[in-house]
Coordinates of C-alpha atoms in Angstrom, one line a residue:
M1 CA 47.5 -32.4 59.3
N2 CA 48.7 -33.6 55.9
T3 CA 50.8 -36.6 57.1
P4 CA 52.3 -37.6 53.7
R5 CA 53.3 -34.0 53.1
M6 CA 54.9 -33.7 56.6
A7 CA 56.7 -36.9 56.1
R8 CA 58.1 -35.6 52.8
L9 CA 59.2 -32.4 54.5
A10 CA 60.8 -34.3 57.4
A11 CA 62.7 -36.5 54.9
A12 CA 63.7 -33.4 52.9
L13 CA 64.9 -31.7 56.1
T14 CA 67.1 -34.7 57.0
V15 CA 68.6 -34.8 53.5
A16 CA 69.0 -31.1 53.2
L17 CA 70.8 -30.6 56.5
A18 CA 73.0 -33.6 55.8
F19 CA 73.9 -32.3 52.4
G20 CA 74.5 -28.8 53.8
A21 CA 76.8 -30.1 56.5
Q22 CA 78.9 -31.9 54.0
A23 CA 78.8 -29.3 51.3
E24 CA 81.5 -27.1 52.8
D25 CA 83.7 -27.3 55.8
V26 CA 82.4 -24.0 57.2
K27 CA 80.3 -23.0 60.2
K28 CA 76.9 -21.5 60.0
P29 CA 77.2 -17.7 59.3
S30 CA 77.1 -15.4 62.2
Q31 CA 74.4 -12.7 62.5
P32 CA 76.8 -9.9 61.4
E33 CA 77.5 -11.8 58.2
I34 CA 73.8 -12.3 57.5
N35 CA 73.2 -8.6 58.2
Y36 CA 76.0 -7.6 55.8
Q37 CA 75.1 -9.9 52.9
A38 CA 71.3 -9.1 53.0
G39 CA 71.6 -5.6 51.7
T40 CA 68.9 -4.3 49.4
S41 CA 69.8 -4.1 45.7
P42 CA 68.4 -1.3 43.5
L43 CA 67.7 -4.1 41.0
A44 CA 64.7 -5.1 43.1
T45 CA 62.7 -2.4 41.4
E46 CA 63.9 -3.0 37.8
P47 CA 61.3 -4.6 35.5
M48 CA 62.6 -7.9 34.1
Y49 CA 61.2 -10.5 31.7
Q50 CA 59.6 -13.6 33.1
S51 CA 60.8 -16.7 31.2
S52 CA 58.4 -19.6 31.4
N53 CA 60.3 -22.9 32.2
P54 CA 57.8 -25.7 31.6
K55 CA 59.6 -27.9 34.1
A56 CA 59.3 -25.4 36.9
P57 CA 56.3 -25.0 39.3
P58 CA 53.8 -22.5 38.0
M59 CA 54.0 -18.9 39.1
T60 CA 51.8 -16.0 38.2
Q61 CA 53.3 -12.7 37.1
A62 CA 52.5 -11.1 40.4
E63 CA 54.2 -14.0 42.3
F64 CA 57.2 -13.8 40.1
D65 CA 57.5 -10.0 40.6
K66 CA 57.2 -10.4 44.4
A67 CA 59.8 -13.2 44.5
R68 CA 62.2 -11.3 42.3
K69 CA 62.0 -8.3 44.6
I70 CA 62.7 -10.5 47.6
Y71 CA 65.6 -12.2 45.8
F72 CA 67.3 -8.9 45.0
E73 CA 66.7 -7.5 48.5
R74 CA 67.9 -10.6 50.4
C75 CA 69.7 -13.1 48.2
A76 CA 71.5 -11.5 45.2
G77 CA 74.4 -10.3 47.4
C78 CA 75.4 -14.0 48.0
H79 CA 74.1 -15.9 45.0
G80 CA 74.6 -13.3 42.3
V81 CA 72.3 -11.3 40.0
L82 CA 72.1 -14.3 37.5
R83 CA 72.0 -16.8 40.4
K84 CA 75.3 -18.4 39.1
G85 CA 76.9 -18.0 42.5
A86 CA 79.1 -15.4 44.1
T87 CA 80.0 -15.9 47.8
G88 CA 77.0 -18.3 47.9
K89 CA 76.2 -21.3 45.8
P90 CA 74.6 -21.3 42.3
L91 CA 70.8 -21.4 42.3
T92 CA 70.2 -22.0 38.6
P93 CA 67.4 -24.4 37.3
D94 CA 69.8 -27.1 36.3
I95 CA 70.5 -27.5 40.0
T96 CA 67.3 -26.5 41.7
L97 CA 64.8 -28.4 39.6
S98 CA 66.2 -31.7 40.6
K99 CA 66.0 -30.8 44.3
G100 CA 62.3 -30.1 44.2
T101 CA 60.1 -27.6 46.0
D102 CA 59.9 -29.3 49.4
Y103 CA 63.7 -29.7 49.6
L104 CA 64.3 -26.1 48.7
K105 CA 61.6 -24.9 51.2
V106 CA 63.5 -26.7 54.0
F107 CA 66.8 -25.2 52.9
I108 CA 65.4 -21.7 52.8
A109 CA 63.4 -22.0 56.0
Y110 CA 65.9 -23.7 58.2
G111 CA 69.2 -22.8 56.6
S112 CA 72.2 -25.2 56.7
P113 CA 75.6 -25.6 58.4
A114 CA 77.2 -24.8 55.0
G115 CA 76.2 -21.1 55.3
M116 CA 72.5 -20.7 54.3
P117 CA 70.7 -18.4 56.7
N118 CA 67.5 -19.7 58.3
W119 CA 65.2 -17.2 56.7
M120 CA 61.9 -18.5 58.2
T121 CA 62.9 -19.6 61.7
S122 CA 64.7 -16.3 62.1
G123 CA 61.5 -14.4 61.3
E124 CA 62.9 -12.8 58.2
M125 CA 60.5 -14.6 55.8
S126 CA 57.0 -16.0 56.3
E127 CA 56.0 -19.6 55.3
A128 CA 54.3 -18.2 52.2
D129 CA 57.5 -16.3 51.3
V130 CA 59.5 -19.5 51.7
D131 CA 57.1 -21.4 49.4
L132 CA 57.3 -18.5 46.9
M133 CA 61.1 -18.4 46.9
A134 CA 61.4 -22.2 46.5
R135 CA 59.3 -22.0 43.4
Y136 CA 61.1 -18.9 42.1
I137 CA 64.6 -20.3 42.1
Q138 CA 63.4 -23.2 39.9
Q139 CA 62.5 -20.6 37.2
D140 CA 64.9 -19.3 34.6
P141 CA 66.8 -16.4 36.2
P142 CA 65.6 -13.0 34.8
T143 CA 68.4 -10.9 33.4
P144 CA 68.5 -7.2 34.2
P145 CA 68.9 -4.9 31.2
E146 CA 72.3 -3.9 30.1
F147 CA 73.4 -0.2 30.5
G148 CA 75.6 1.1 27.7
M149 CA 76.6 4.5 26.3
E150 CA 73.2 5.4 25.0
Q151 CA 71.5 4.7 28.4
M152 CA 74.3 6.6 30.2
K153 CA 74.0 9.7 28.0
S154 CA 70.2 9.8 28.5
T155 CA 70.8 10.3 32.3
W156 CA 73.8 12.7 32.0
K157 CA 73.1 16.2 33.1
V158 CA 75.5 19.2 33.3
I159 CA 73.6 21.4 35.7
V160 CA 76.2 24.2 35.8
P161 CA 78.6 24.1 32.8
P162 CA 82.3 24.6 33.7
E163 CA 82.5 28.0 32.1
K164 CA 79.6 29.2 34.3
R165 CA 81.2 28.0 37.6
P166 CA 83.1 30.2 40.0
T167 CA 86.6 31.1 39.1
K168 CA 87.4 31.4 42.8
K169 CA 86.0 30.2 46.0
L170 CA 82.8 32.2 46.8
N171 CA 82.2 31.0 50.4
N172 CA 84.0 31.4 53.7
Y173 CA 83.9 27.7 54.6
N174 CA 87.1 25.9 55.5
I175 CA 86.6 23.5 52.6
A176 CA 89.4 21.2 53.7
N177 CA 87.5 20.4 56.9
I178 CA 84.0 19.8 55.4
F179 CA 82.5 16.4 56.0
S180 CA 80.3 14.6 53.4
T181 CA 77.9 12.4 55.4
T182 CA 75.7 9.8 53.6
L183 CA 72.0 10.1 54.5
R184 CA 71.3 6.6 53.4
D185 CA 67.6 6.2 53.2
S186 CA 66.7 9.7 52.1
G187 CA 69.0 9.7 49.0
E188 CA 71.1 12.6 50.1
V189 CA 74.4 13.7 51.5
A190 CA 74.8 16.3 54.3
L191 CA 77.7 18.7 53.9
I192 CA 78.8 19.6 57.4
D193 CA 81.2 22.4 58.4
G194 CA 83.8 20.6 60.5
D195 CA 84.7 23.9 62.3
T196 CA 81.3 25.1 63.3
K197 CA 79.5 21.7 63.3
Q198 CA 76.7 23.3 61.2
I199 CA 75.0 21.8 58.2
I200 CA 76.0 23.7 55.1
N201 CA 73.7 22.0 52.6
I202 CA 71.6 18.8 52.1
V203 CA 72.3 17.7 48.5
K204 CA 70.0 15.3 46.6
T205 CA 71.9 12.3 45.3
G206 CA 71.3 8.7 44.4
Y207 CA 69.9 6.0 46.8
A208 CA 72.2 4.9 49.7
V209 CA 75.4 6.7 48.7
H210 CA 78.2 4.3 49.2
I211 CA 81.2 6.5 49.2
S212 CA 82.4 10.1 48.8
R213 CA 85.6 10.9 46.9
L214 CA 87.4 14.1 46.2
S215 CA 89.1 15.5 43.0
A216 CA 92.9 15.9 43.3
S217 CA 92.4 19.6 43.8
G218 CA 89.9 19.2 46.6
R219 CA 87.4 21.4 44.8
Y220 CA 84.9 18.7 43.5
L221 CA 83.2 16.1 45.6
F222 CA 81.9 13.0 43.9
V223 CA 79.4 10.6 45.5
I224 CA 77.9 7.4 44.1
G225 CA 74.7 5.7 45.2
R226 CA 73.9 2.1 45.1
D227 CA 71.6 2.9 42.2
A228 CA 74.8 3.9 40.2
K229 CA 73.9 7.6 40.2
I230 CA 77.0 9.9 40.5
N231 CA 76.7 13.4 41.7
M232 CA 79.4 16.0 41.3
I233 CA 79.4 18.8 43.9
D234 CA 81.3 22.0 43.5
L235 CA 82.7 23.1 46.9
W236 CA 83.6 26.6 45.6
M237 CA 80.0 27.6 45.1
E238 CA 78.4 30.1 47.6
K239 CA 76.4 27.1 48.8
P240 CA 78.1 23.9 47.5
D241 CA 75.7 21.9 45.3
N242 CA 75.4 19.6 42.3
V243 CA 76.9 20.7 39.1
A244 CA 76.7 17.4 37.1
E245 CA 75.2 14.0 37.4
I246 CA 75.0 10.7 35.6
R247 CA 74.0 7.0 36.1
V248 CA 76.6 4.5 35.0
G249 CA 74.5 1.4 35.5
L250 CA 71.7 -0.1 37.6
E251 CA 73.8 -0.8 40.7
A252 CA 77.2 0.4 41.8
R253 CA 79.6 1.1 44.7
S254 CA 82.7 2.9 43.6
V255 CA 84.0 6.2 42.2
D256 CA 87.3 8.1 42.1
T257 CA 89.2 10.7 40.1
S258 CA 92.6 11.0 38.5
K259 CA 95.3 12.1 40.9
Y260 CA 98.6 11.6 39.1
K261 CA 100.7 14.7 38.4
G262 CA 99.5 16.3 35.2
Y263 CA 96.2 14.6 35.2
E264 CA 94.6 16.2 38.3
D265 CA 90.8 16.6 38.0
K266 CA 91.0 15.5 34.3
L267 CA 89.1 12.2 34.6
A268 CA 86.7 10.3 36.8
I269 CA 85.9 6.6 37.0
A270 CA 83.1 4.6 38.4
G271 CA 82.6 0.8 38.7
S272 CA 79.3 -1.0 38.5
Y273 CA 77.8 -4.1 40.1
W274 CA 75.4 -4.3 37.2
P275 CA 76.2 -4.4 34.5
P276 CA 79.7 -5.6 35.5
Q277 CA 81.8 -2.8 34.0
Y278 CA 83.6 0.4 34.7
T279 CA 83.2 3.8 33.0
I280 CA 85.7 6.5 32.5
M281 CA 84.3 10.1 32.4
K282 CA 85.5 13.7 31.9
G283 CA 86.5 15.0 35.3
D284 CA 84.7 18.4 35.0
T285 CA 81.3 17.3 33.5
L286 CA 81.0 13.5 34.0
E287 CA 80.6 13.0 30.3
P288 CA 81.0 9.3 29.7
L289 CA 84.0 8.5 27.5
K290 CA 84.7 4.8 27.7
I291 CA 83.0 1.7 29.1
V292 CA 84.9 -1.5 29.8
S293 CA 83.3 -4.8 30.7
T294 CA 84.8 -6.9 33.5
R295 CA 83.3 -10.2 32.5
G296 CA 85.9 -12.9 32.3
M297 CA 87.7 -15.8 33.9
T298 CA 88.2 -16.3 37.6
V299 CA 91.7 -16.2 39.0
D300 CA 91.5 -19.6 40.7
K301 CA 89.6 -22.1 38.6
Q302 CA 90.0 -20.1 35.4
E303 CA 86.2 -20.4 34.8
Y304 CA 84.1 -17.8 33.0
H305 CA 82.1 -15.6 35.3
P306 CA 79.2 -13.6 33.8
E307 CA 78.9 -10.9 36.5
P308 CA 82.2 -9.9 38.2
R309 CA 81.2 -6.8 40.1
V310 CA 83.6 -3.8 40.5
A311 CA 83.9 -3.6 44.2
S312 CA 86.3 -0.7 44.8
I313 CA 88.5 1.8 42.9
V314 CA 91.4 4.0 44.0
A315 CA 93.6 6.3 42.1
S316 CA 97.4 5.6 42.0
H317 CA 99.8 8.4 43.1
F318 CA 102.7 6.6 41.3
K319 CA 101.4 6.3 37.7
P320 CA 98.5 7.6 35.7
E321 CA 96.5 4.5 36.7
F322 CA 93.2 3.6 38.3
V323 CA 93.2 0.6 40.5
V324 CA 90.0 -1.4 39.8
N325 CA 89.2 -4.4 42.0
V326 CA 86.9 -7.0 40.4
K327 CA 85.1 -9.0 43.0
E328 CA 84.0 -12.4 41.7
T329 CA 87.0 -13.0 39.4
G330 CA 89.6 -11.9 42.0
K331 CA 91.5 -9.6 39.8
T332 CA 93.1 -6.2 40.5
L333 CA 93.3 -4.1 37.3
L334 CA 95.7 -1.3 36.9
V335 CA 94.1 0.8 34.2
D336 CA 96.5 3.3 32.5
Y337 CA 94.4 6.3 31.6
S338 CA 97.1 8.3 29.9
D339 CA 95.4 7.4 26.6
I340 CA 91.9 6.1 27.0
N341 CA 91.7 5.5 23.2
A342 CA 94.5 3.0 23.5
L343 CA 93.8 1.7 27.0
K344 CA 96.5 -0.4 28.6
T345 CA 95.5 -2.6 31.5
T346 CA 97.8 -4.6 33.9
E347 CA 95.8 -7.6 35.2
I348 CA 97.0 -8.9 38.6
G349 CA 95.6 -12.1 40.0
T350 CA 94.9 -11.6 43.7
A351 CA 92.1 -13.5 45.3
R352 CA 88.4 -13.9 44.8
F353 CA 85.7 -11.8 46.5
L354 CA 87.7 -8.6 46.5
H355 CA 86.0 -5.8 48.3
D356 CA 87.3 -2.6 50.0
G357 CA 90.7 -1.4 51.0
G358 CA 93.2 1.5 51.1
L359 CA 96.8 2.6 50.6
D360 CA 99.6 2.0 53.0
S361 CA 101.3 5.0 54.6
T362 CA 103.7 5.5 51.7
Q363 CA 100.8 5.2 49.2
R364 CA 102.8 2.8 47.2
Y365 CA 101.0 -0.4 48.2
F366 CA 97.2 -0.9 47.9
M367 CA 95.9 -3.2 50.6
V368 CA 92.6 -4.8 49.5
A369 CA 90.4 -7.3 51.3
A370 CA 89.3 -10.4 49.6
N371 CA 86.6 -10.8 52.2
Q372 CA 85.2 -14.3 51.7
S373 CA 88.7 -15.6 51.0
N374 CA 89.8 -14.3 54.4
K375 CA 92.9 -12.6 52.8
I376 CA 94.4 -9.2 52.2
A377 CA 96.2 -8.6 48.9
A378 CA 99.1 -6.2 48.9
V379 CA 99.5 -4.7 45.4
D380 CA 102.7 -2.8 44.5
L381 CA 101.5 0.2 42.5
K382 CA 105.0 1.3 41.6
E383 CA 106.1 -2.0 40.2
G384 CA 102.7 -3.1 39.0
K385 CA 102.6 -6.5 40.6
L386 CA 101.3 -8.5 43.6
A387 CA 103.6 -8.0 46.7
A388 CA 101.8 -10.6 48.8
L389 CA 98.6 -12.5 49.7
I390 CA 98.1 -12.4 53.5
D391 CA 95.8 -14.7 55.5
V392 CA 93.8 -12.8 58.1
G393 CA 90.7 -13.3 60.2
K394 CA 87.2 -14.1 59.0
I395 CA 85.7 -11.7 56.4
P396 CA 88.0 -8.7 56.6
H397 CA 86.3 -5.4 56.2
P398 CA 88.7 -2.5 56.6
G399 CA 87.0 0.3 54.9
R400 CA 90.2 2.0 53.9
G401 CA 92.0 0.5 56.9
A402 CA 94.3 2.2 59.4
N403 CA 98.0 3.0 59.2
F404 CA 100.2 3.6 62.2
I405 CA 103.7 3.0 63.6
H406 CA 103.8 -0.1 65.8
S407 CA 106.3 0.3 68.7
K408 CA 107.9 -3.0 67.8
F409 CA 107.1 -3.8 64.1
G410 CA 107.2 -0.4 62.5
P411 CA 104.7 0.8 59.9
V412 CA 101.5 -1.4 59.9
W413 CA 98.2 -1.3 58.1
S414 CA 95.2 -2.8 60.0
T415 CA 91.8 -4.3 59.3
G416 CA 88.9 -5.4 61.5
H417 CA 86.5 -8.3 60.5
L418 CA 82.9 -9.0 60.0
G419 CA 83.1 -12.6 61.0
D420 CA 85.2 -12.6 64.1
D421 CA 86.5 -10.4 66.9
S422 CA 90.1 -10.1 65.6
I423 CA 92.0 -7.1 64.3
S424 CA 94.9 -8.0 62.0
L425 CA 98.0 -5.7 62.0
I426 CA 100.1 -6.2 58.8
G427 CA 103.7 -5.0 58.4
T428 CA 104.1 -2.7 55.4
D429 CA 107.7 -1.7 55.3
P430 CA 109.8 -4.1 53.1
V431 CA 112.9 -1.8 53.4
H432 CA 113.5 -1.1 57.1
H433 CA 111.4 -4.0 58.5
K434 CA 111.8 -6.6 55.9
A435 CA 111.2 -9.6 58.2
Q436 CA 107.8 -8.2 59.1
A437 CA 106.7 -7.0 55.7
W438 CA 103.5 -8.5 54.3
K439 CA 102.8 -10.6 57.4
V440 CA 100.3 -10.4 60.2
V441 CA 102.7 -9.1 62.9
E442 CA 100.1 -9.0 65.7
T443 CA 96.5 -9.9 66.2
I444 CA 94.5 -8.1 68.8
K445 CA 90.9 -8.6 70.1
S446 CA 88.0 -6.2 69.5
Q447 CA 84.6 -6.1 71.1
G448 CA 83.2 -8.7 68.6
G449 CA 82.4 -9.3 65.0
G450 CA 80.4 -7.1 62.8
S451 CA 83.1 -4.5 62.2
L452 CA 82.9 -2.3 59.2
F453 CA 85.5 0.4 59.7
I454 CA 88.8 0.9 61.5
K455 CA 90.6 4.2 61.7
S456 CA 93.7 6.1 62.9
H457 CA 95.6 9.3 61.9
P458 CA 99.2 10.3 61.6
K459 CA 98.7 12.9 64.4
S460 CA 96.9 10.5 66.7
T461 CA 98.0 7.8 69.2
H462 CA 94.6 6.1 69.0
L463 CA 93.0 3.3 66.9
Y464 CA 89.2 3.2 66.6
V465 CA 87.1 0.2 65.7
D466 CA 83.3 0.1 65.2
N467 CA 81.0 -3.0 65.3
P468 CA 77.7 -1.7 63.8
L469 CA 76.6 -5.1 62.6
N470 CA 77.2 -6.9 65.9
P471 CA 73.9 -8.4 67.3
D472 CA 74.6 -7.2 70.8
P473 CA 73.3 -3.6 71.2
A474 CA 75.9 -2.8 73.8
I475 CA 78.6 -3.5 71.2
S476 CA 76.9 -2.0 68.1
R477 CA 76.1 1.2 69.9
S478 CA 79.7 1.8 71.0
V479 CA 83.3 1.8 69.7
A480 CA 86.5 0.4 71.0
V481 CA 89.6 2.6 71.3
Y482 CA 93.2 1.4 71.6
D483 CA 96.3 3.2 72.7
I484 CA 98.7 2.6 69.8
K485 CA 101.7 2.8 72.1
N486 CA 100.3 0.2 74.5
L487 CA 98.1 -2.2 72.5
T488 CA 98.5 -5.0 75.1
K489 CA 96.3 -3.2 77.6
G490 CA 93.2 -3.8 75.5
F491 CA 90.6 -1.3 74.5
T492 CA 88.5 1.4 76.1
V493 CA 84.8 1.4 75.2
L494 CA 83.1 4.7 74.3
P495 CA 79.3 4.7 74.6
I496 CA 78.8 6.8 71.5
A497 CA 75.0 6.2 71.1
E498 CA 74.4 6.9 74.8
W499 CA 76.2 10.2 74.5
T500 CA 73.6 11.4 72.0
G501 CA 70.9 11.6 74.7
I502 CA 68.4 10.1 72.3
K503 CA 65.9 8.0 74.2
D504 CA 63.9 6.4 71.4
G505 CA 66.4 5.9 68.6
G506 CA 65.9 2.3 67.8
A507 CA 69.0 0.4 66.8
M508 CA 71.3 3.4 66.9
R509 CA 74.3 1.6 65.3
V510 CA 77.6 3.5 65.6
V511 CA 79.5 3.5 62.3
Q512 CA 82.6 4.8 60.6
P513 CA 85.1 6.7 62.7
E514 CA 86.4 9.7 60.7
Y515 CA 89.0 12.3 61.8
N516 CA 88.9 15.9 61.1
K517 CA 91.6 17.6 59.1
A518 CA 93.7 18.5 62.2
G519 CA 93.5 14.9 63.5
D520 CA 92.3 16.0 66.9
E521 CA 88.6 15.1 66.6
V522 CA 86.9 11.8 65.6
W523 CA 83.3 11.9 64.1
F524 CA 80.9 9.0 64.4
A525 CA 77.5 8.4 62.7
V526 CA 74.8 7.1 65.0
W527 CA 72.6 5.3 62.5
S528 CA 69.0 4.9 63.5
A529 CA 65.9 3.9 61.4
K530 CA 64.4 6.3 58.9
D531 CA 61.6 7.2 61.3
K532 CA 63.9 7.6 64.3
Q533 CA 66.3 10.4 65.4
S534 CA 69.9 9.9 64.3
A535 CA 73.0 12.0 65.2
I536 CA 76.6 12.7 64.6
V537 CA 78.9 12.4 67.7
V538 CA 82.2 14.2 67.8
V539 CA 84.9 13.0 70.3
D540 CA 88.1 14.8 71.4
D541 CA 90.9 12.4 70.3
K542 CA 93.3 13.5 73.1
T543 CA 90.9 13.1 76.0
L544 CA 88.4 10.6 74.5
K545 CA 85.7 12.8 75.9
L546 CA 82.5 13.9 74.2
K547 CA 83.0 17.2 72.3
A548 CA 79.8 17.7 70.4
V549 CA 76.5 16.1 69.3
I550 CA 75.0 17.2 66.0
K551 CA 71.3 16.6 65.9
D552 CA 69.0 17.8 63.1
P553 CA 65.8 16.3 61.7
R554 CA 67.4 16.4 58.3
L555 CA 70.1 13.9 59.4
I556 CA 68.1 10.8 58.3
T557 CA 70.0 7.5 58.6
P558 CA 73.6 8.9 58.5
T559 CA 76.1 6.2 57.8
G560 CA 79.4 6.8 56.1
H561 CA 81.1 10.2 56.3
F562 CA 84.2 11.5 54.7
N563 CA 86.5 14.5 55.6
V564 CA 87.5 16.4 52.5
F565 CA 91.2 16.8 53.3
N566 CA 91.8 13.3 54.5
T567 CA 89.9 11.8 51.6
Q568 CA 91.6 14.0 49.1
H569 CA 95.0 13.1 50.3
D570 CA 94.3 9.4 51.3
I571 CA 95.1 9.9 54.9
Y572 CA 93.9 7.1 57.2

């Protein structure tokens, strides 16, 4: 045993843990938070230049490349692409070099009360990996390449030009009730007939499609992968398939199309994680027209941030505007697309770490989660200003949220949370329920943390909440259902994964409740590993009984799914 070395490590551990405990007045992150933040980034496979810092511990090119891959798979979500900090602390050489390798190894291996996961003791990294990462974060951060108009146009393909597309619907599908289901690890989406429960087509897309969005007319389906590839699918074709595609960066999450009267189907927009920017495109071909950077000052400290990621985008129904939410700077941008050559942008300071959200029942107010700030921002899309910042539970993650009429407080919008077991119900009617508007009017308990999606429907009396990132399999494999008319009685648990009948499905996490067009069925993805069987489970909303199980070897890692009609009309 190397006694001096062990003594140094012990001393470093004492200092590191003491420093971590004092660094922030926060508790160690829960397992759902760790699962959520450690998502793989497509940047892990991008070649990057290794800068040699003479003060840093030596690394071979092979070591550097391996460490860079680990960083973008496990660490970039918290600490940022350039290691300048996002929801986690900065890890740039001006900070890390003075700490030293032993200190950093302890931090990485054991974590800290300030929020660092215990990567080695949890089994996620080996001792050799920890040593590698401790040396890597003392190097100069590699910068991924930029992605401008020239790069975008080199990826742009019009597979079927507009003039060669159908002039009328050529199939007999009830297009409004089609579901677009993400097949995460196979780089595809499954188009499923909501009436017959049969797969219409498996369409090749980018990696890990994040969302599906519809054109205002409901004809075109747009999906965007984490690798920033957008696919445009024509639902009028005999067999709906790709008609155009483009990459708008190296990593992305959001896409939408123009919905304001007179601009239907005219434009599309996508936001990128890297480079931090958004791109406006032609709505019928995806031809890129304008790229706008989101780099700038943070809303709180007014400090420059080099990589503010575009987290979510929605299209306003009140004006010809896209609502662009910029994560790290905490700004909601209302982008007027009526003249993209003279672009006008209203910048609204909301809160840092903006993520996902949806419209209220009137579609006037956009409710967006600032997840690491534990707030919901209500943005008035008619007046173009912030209506309120509302404190909620720990790490809100609503998806698009859920609107319903509360028996006491009137219209509410609701969110679940990644970091705790609460569900926050927020009043959204400043006219008839002014006293309750923009306040948490009620908090109810869910099964636990790790929730990603919450859902209801105007024709339903139920509220559904998933918990796919909860570490307890009994919770992650089921959903909680509430009676909207009697929330105080608690929830009913539906054993969704068990209902599939799959015996060896691995994790089988149940994710994203989604209603059909009629609002009388709720669909759930049962998300298993790539080499395990997955399924879609359909529940009768009236009886809460199993209605159908869709199994097919082509359903590989199904996660999000989106009903055409509800997504087209922002019904949730």
